[in-house]
mmCIF file of C-alpha atoms and ligand atoms in Angstrom:
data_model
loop_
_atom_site.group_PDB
_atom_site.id
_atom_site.type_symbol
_atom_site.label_atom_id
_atom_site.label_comp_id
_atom_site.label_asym_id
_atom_site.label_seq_id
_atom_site.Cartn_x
_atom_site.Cartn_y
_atom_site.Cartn_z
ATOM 1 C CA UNK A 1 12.719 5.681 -16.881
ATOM 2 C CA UNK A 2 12.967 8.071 -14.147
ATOM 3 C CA UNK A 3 16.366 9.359 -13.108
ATOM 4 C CA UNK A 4 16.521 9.353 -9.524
ATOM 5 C CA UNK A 5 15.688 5.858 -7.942
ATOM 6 C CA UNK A 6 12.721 5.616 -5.509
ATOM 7 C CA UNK A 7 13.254 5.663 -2.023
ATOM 8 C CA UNK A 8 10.237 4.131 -1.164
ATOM 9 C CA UNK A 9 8.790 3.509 2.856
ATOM 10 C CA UNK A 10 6.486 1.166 3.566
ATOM 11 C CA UNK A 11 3.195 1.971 5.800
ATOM 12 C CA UNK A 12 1.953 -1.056 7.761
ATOM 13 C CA UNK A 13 0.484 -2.107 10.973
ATOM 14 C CA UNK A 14 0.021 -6.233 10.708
ATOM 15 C CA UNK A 15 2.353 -8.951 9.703
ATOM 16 C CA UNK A 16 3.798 -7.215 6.872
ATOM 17 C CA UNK A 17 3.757 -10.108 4.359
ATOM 18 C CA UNK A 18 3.133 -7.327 1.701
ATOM 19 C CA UNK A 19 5.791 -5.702 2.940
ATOM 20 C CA UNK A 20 8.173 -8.602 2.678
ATOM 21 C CA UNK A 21 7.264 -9.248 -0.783
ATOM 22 C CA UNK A 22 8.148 -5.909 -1.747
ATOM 23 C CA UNK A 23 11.258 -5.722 -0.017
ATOM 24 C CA UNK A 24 11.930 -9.108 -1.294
ATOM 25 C CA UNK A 25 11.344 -8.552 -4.833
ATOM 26 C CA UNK A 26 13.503 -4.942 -4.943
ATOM 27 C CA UNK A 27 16.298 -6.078 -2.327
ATOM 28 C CA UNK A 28 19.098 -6.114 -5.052
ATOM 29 C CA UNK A 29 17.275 -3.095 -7.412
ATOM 30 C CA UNK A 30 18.766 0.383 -9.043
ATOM 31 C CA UNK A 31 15.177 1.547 -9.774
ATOM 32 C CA UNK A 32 13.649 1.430 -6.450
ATOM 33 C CA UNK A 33 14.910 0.818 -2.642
ATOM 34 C CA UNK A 34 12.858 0.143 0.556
ATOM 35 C CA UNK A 35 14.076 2.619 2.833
ATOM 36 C CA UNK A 36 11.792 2.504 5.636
ATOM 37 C CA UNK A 37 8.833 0.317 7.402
ATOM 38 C CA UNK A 38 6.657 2.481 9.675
ATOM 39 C CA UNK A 39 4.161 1.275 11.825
ATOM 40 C CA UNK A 40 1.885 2.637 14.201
ATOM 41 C CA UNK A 41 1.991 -0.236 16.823
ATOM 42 C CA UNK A 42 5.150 -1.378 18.574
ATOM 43 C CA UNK A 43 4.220 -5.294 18.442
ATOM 44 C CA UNK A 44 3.260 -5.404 14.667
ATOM 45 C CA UNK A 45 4.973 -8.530 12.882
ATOM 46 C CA UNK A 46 5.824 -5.853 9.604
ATOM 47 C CA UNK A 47 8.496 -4.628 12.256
ATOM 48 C CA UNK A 48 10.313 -7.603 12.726
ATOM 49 C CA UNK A 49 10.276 -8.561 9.071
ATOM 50 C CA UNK A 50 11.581 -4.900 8.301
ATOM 51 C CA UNK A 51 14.511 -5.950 11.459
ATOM 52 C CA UNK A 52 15.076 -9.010 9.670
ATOM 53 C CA UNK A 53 16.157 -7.701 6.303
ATOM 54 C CA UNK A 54 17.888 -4.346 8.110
ATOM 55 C CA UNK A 55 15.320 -2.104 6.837
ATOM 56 C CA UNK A 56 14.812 1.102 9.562
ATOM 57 C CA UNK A 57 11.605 1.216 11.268
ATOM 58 C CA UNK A 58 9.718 3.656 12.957
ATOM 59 C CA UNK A 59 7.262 3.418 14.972
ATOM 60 C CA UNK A 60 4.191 6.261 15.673
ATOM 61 C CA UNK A 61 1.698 5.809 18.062
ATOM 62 C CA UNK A 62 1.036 9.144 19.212
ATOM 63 C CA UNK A 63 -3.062 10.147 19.374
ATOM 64 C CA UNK A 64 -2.007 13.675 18.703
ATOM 65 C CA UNK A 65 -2.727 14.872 14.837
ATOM 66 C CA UNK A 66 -0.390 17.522 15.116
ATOM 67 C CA UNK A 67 2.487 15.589 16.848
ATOM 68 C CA UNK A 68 1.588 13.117 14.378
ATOM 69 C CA UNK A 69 1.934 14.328 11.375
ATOM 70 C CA UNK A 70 5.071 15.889 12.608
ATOM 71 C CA UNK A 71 6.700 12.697 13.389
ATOM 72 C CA UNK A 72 5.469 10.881 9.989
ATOM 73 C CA UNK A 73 7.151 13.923 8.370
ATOM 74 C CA UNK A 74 9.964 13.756 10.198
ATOM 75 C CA UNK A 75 10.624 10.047 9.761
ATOM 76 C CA UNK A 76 10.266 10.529 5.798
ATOM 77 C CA UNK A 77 12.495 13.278 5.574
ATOM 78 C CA UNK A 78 15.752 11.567 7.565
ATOM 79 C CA UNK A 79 15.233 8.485 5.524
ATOM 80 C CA UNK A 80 14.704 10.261 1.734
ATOM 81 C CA UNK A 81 11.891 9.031 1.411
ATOM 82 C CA UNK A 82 10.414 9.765 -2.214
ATOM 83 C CA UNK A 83 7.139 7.161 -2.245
ATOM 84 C CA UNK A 84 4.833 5.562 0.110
ATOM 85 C CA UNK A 85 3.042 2.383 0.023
ATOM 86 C CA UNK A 86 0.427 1.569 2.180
ATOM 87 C CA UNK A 87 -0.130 -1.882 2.959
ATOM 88 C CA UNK A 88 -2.430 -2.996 5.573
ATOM 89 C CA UNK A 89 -1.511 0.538 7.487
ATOM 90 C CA UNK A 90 -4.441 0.949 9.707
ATOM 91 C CA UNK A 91 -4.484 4.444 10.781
ATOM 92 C CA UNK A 92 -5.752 7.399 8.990
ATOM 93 C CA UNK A 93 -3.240 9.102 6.250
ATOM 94 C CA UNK A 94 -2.788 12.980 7.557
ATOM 95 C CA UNK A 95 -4.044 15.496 5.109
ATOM 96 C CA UNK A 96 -0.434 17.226 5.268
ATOM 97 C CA UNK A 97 0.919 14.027 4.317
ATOM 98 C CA UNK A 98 -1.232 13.641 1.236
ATOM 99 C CA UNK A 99 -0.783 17.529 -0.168
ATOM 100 C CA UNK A 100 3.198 16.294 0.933
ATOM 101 C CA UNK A 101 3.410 13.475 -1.403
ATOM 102 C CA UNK A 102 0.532 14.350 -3.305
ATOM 103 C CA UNK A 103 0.180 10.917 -6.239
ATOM 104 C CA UNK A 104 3.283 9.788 -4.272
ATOM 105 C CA UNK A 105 1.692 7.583 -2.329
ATOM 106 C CA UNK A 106 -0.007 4.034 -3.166
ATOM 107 C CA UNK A 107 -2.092 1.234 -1.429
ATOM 108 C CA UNK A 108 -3.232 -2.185 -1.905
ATOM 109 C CA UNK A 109 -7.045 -3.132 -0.938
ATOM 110 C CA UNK A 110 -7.530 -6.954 -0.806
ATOM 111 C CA UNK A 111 -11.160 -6.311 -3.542
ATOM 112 C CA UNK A 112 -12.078 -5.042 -6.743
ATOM 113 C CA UNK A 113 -12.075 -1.553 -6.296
ATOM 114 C CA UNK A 114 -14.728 0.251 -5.858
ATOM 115 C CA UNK A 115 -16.653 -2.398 -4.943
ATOM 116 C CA UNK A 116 -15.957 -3.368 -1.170
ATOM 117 C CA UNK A 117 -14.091 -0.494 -0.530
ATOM 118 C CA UNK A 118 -14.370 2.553 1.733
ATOM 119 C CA UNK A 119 -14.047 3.663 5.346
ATOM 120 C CA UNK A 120 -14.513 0.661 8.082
ATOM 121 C CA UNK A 121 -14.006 -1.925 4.717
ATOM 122 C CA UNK A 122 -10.682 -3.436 5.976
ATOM 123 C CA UNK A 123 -9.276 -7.137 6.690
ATOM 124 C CA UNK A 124 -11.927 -9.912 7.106
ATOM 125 C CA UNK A 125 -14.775 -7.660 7.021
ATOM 126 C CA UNK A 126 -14.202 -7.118 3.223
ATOM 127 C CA UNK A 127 -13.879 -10.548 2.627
ATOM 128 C CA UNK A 128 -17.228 -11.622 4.678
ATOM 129 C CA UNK A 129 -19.030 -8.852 2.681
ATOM 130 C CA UNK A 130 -18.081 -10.327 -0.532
ATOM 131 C CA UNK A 131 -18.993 -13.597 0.519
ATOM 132 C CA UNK A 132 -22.071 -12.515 1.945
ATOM 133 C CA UNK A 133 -23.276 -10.073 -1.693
ATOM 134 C CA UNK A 134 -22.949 -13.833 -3.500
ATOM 135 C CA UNK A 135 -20.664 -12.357 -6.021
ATOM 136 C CA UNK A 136 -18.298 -14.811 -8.193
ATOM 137 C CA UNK A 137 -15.160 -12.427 -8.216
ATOM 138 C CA UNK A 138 -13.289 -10.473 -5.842
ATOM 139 C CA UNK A 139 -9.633 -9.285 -6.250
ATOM 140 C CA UNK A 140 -6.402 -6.759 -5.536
ATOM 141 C CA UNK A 141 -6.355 -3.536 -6.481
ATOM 142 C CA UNK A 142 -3.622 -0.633 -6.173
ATOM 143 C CA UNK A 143 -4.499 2.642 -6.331
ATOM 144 C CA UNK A 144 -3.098 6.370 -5.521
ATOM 145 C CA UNK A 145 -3.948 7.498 -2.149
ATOM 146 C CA UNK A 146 -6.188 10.492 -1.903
ATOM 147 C CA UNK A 147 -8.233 12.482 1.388
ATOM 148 C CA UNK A 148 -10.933 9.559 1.550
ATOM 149 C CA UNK A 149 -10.267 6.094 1.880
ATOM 150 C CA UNK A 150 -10.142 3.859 -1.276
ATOM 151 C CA UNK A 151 -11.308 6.285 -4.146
ATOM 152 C CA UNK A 152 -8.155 7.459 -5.303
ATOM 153 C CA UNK A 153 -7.121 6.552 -9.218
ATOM 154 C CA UNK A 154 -6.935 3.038 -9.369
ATOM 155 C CA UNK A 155 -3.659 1.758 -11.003
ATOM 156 C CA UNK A 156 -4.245 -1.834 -11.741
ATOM 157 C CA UNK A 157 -6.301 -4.542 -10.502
ATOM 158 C CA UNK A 158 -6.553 -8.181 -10.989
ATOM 159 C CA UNK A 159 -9.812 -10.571 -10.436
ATOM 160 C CA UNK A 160 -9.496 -13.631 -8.086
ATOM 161 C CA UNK A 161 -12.522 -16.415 -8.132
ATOM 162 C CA UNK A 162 -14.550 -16.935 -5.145
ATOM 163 C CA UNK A 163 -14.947 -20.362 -4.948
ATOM 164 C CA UNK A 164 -18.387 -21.795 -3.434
ATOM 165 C CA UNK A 165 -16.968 -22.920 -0.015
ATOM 166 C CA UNK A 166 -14.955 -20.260 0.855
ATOM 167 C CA UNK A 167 -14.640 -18.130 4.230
ATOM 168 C CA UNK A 168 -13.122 -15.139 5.032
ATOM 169 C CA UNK A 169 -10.060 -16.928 5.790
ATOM 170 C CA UNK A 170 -9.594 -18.764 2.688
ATOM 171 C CA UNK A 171 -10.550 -15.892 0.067
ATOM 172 C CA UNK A 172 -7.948 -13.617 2.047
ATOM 173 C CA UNK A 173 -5.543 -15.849 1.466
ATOM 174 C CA UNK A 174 -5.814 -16.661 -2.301
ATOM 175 C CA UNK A 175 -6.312 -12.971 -2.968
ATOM 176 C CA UNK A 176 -3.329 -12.194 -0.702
ATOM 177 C CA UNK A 177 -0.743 -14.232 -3.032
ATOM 178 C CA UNK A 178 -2.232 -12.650 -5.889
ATOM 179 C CA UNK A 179 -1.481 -8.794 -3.914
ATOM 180 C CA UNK A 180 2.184 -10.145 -3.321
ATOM 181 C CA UNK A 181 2.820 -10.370 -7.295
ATOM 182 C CA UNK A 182 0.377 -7.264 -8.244
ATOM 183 C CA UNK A 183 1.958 -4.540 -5.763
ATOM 184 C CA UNK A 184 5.841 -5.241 -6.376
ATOM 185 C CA UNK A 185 4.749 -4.922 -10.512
ATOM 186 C CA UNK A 186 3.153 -1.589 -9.826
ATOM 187 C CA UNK A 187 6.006 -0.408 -7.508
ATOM 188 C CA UNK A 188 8.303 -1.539 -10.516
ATOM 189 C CA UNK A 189 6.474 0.309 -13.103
ATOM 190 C CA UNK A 190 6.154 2.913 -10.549
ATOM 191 C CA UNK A 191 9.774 3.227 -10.416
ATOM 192 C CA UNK A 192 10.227 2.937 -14.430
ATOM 193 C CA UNK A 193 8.361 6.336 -14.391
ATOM 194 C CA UNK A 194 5.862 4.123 -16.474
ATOM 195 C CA UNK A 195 2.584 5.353 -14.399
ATOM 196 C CA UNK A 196 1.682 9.020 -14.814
ATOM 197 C CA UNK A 197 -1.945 10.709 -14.001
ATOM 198 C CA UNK A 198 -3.692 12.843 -16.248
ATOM 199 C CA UNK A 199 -7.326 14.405 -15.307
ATOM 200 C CA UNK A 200 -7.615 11.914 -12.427
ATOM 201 C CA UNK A 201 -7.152 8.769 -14.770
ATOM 202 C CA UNK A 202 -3.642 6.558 -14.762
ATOM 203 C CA UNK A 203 -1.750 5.738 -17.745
ATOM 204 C CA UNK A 204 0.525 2.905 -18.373
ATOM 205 C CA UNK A 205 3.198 3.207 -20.929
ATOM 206 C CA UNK A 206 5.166 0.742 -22.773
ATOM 207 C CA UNK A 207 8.663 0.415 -22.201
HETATM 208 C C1 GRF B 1 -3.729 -6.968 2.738
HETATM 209 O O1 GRF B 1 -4.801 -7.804 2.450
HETATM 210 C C2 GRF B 1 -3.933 -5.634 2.071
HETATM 211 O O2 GRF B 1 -4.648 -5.709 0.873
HETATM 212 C C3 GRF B 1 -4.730 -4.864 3.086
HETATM 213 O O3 GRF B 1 -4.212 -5.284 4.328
HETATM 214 C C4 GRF B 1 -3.661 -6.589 4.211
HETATM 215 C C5 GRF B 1 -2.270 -6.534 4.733
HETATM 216 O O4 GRF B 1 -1.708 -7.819 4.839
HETATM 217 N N1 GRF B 1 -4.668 -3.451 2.851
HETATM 218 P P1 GRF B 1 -0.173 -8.003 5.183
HETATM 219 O O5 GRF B 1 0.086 -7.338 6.542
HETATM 220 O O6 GRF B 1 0.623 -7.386 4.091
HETATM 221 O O7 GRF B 1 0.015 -9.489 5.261
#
């Protein structure tokens, strides 16, 4: 078990419901606390979740990489923060941020990594890709965030069925209760100091 308990801020720029499920499921926890919801656009439904359940927010907009990464660093470091999980966080991750909180920080992707993954391979358009390769099975993964988008070490994963009539619309939203069970269990091993990386590969241990 790790000794000091995460202080983990949460990265997103939709409606947050990933969010809310992981603020949900660690509201009353000693391992792990949500300390922060960023997001990088003012209107974004995440925010008023985060409001809702008196989590701080902050909100970055700036176009500037250097004023950017300044604020992000700037947010993390008033708030403690120790972890950061991406979900549904549309903007680009600063380089500085990653060497920063270098296997520190996670995301979800709504597929089986690496298949549908990668830059432009976000919200319905992963979906509609699936749907259009013909494959049987897509899925959640959570992985460690590295410099490119979706190829860091994948944590775990679970397969949802595509089912014959579906749309974008309704695979996103079977595979999106499965991501609302899968991220909080990673987060909790996560916080068990249960996940470690060893040549670029993730181990689980037993408790
Ligand atoms: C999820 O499907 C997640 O996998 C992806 O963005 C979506 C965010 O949804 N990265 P929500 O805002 O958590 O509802």
């Amino acid at each position: 078990m790790s000794s000091t308990p995460v202080r983990l801020a949460v990265f997103a720029s939709g409606g947050g419901s990933n969010f809310d499920a992981i603020a949900r499921h660690f509201k009353d926890s000693q391992l792990l606390q949500v300390v922060l919801c960023v997001s990088n656009k003012p209107k974004a439904g995440v925010l008023d979740k985060a409001r809702s359940l008196a989590i701080p927010t902050a909100v970055i907009e700036t176009r500037d990489p250097d004023i950017y990464l300044h604020s992000l660093l700037q947010a993390l470091e008033q708030h403690g923060v120790t972890h950061i999980a991406l979900a549904g966080y549309l903007k680009m991750i600063p380089v500085g941020l990653i060497e920063r909180f270098r296997n520190r920080i996670v995301n979800i992707h709504p597929s089986l990594l690496p298949a549908f993954g990668g830059k432009g391979m976000y919200g319905r358009r992963v979906h509609e890709a699936v749907i259009a390769s013909g494959t049987r099975w897509s899925g959640a993964t959570v992985h460690f965030v590295d410099e490119t988008y979706d190829t860091g070490p994948i944590i775990m994963q679970e397969p949802v069925p595509v089912a014959s009539d579906d749309d974008a619309a309704s695979l996103a939203a079977r595979i999106l209760k499965v991501e609302h069970r899968l991220y909080p269990a990673v987060l909790e091993l996560l916080s068990q100091g249960r996940i470690t990386l060893t040549d670029n590969r993730v181990y689980i241990r037993d408790a």
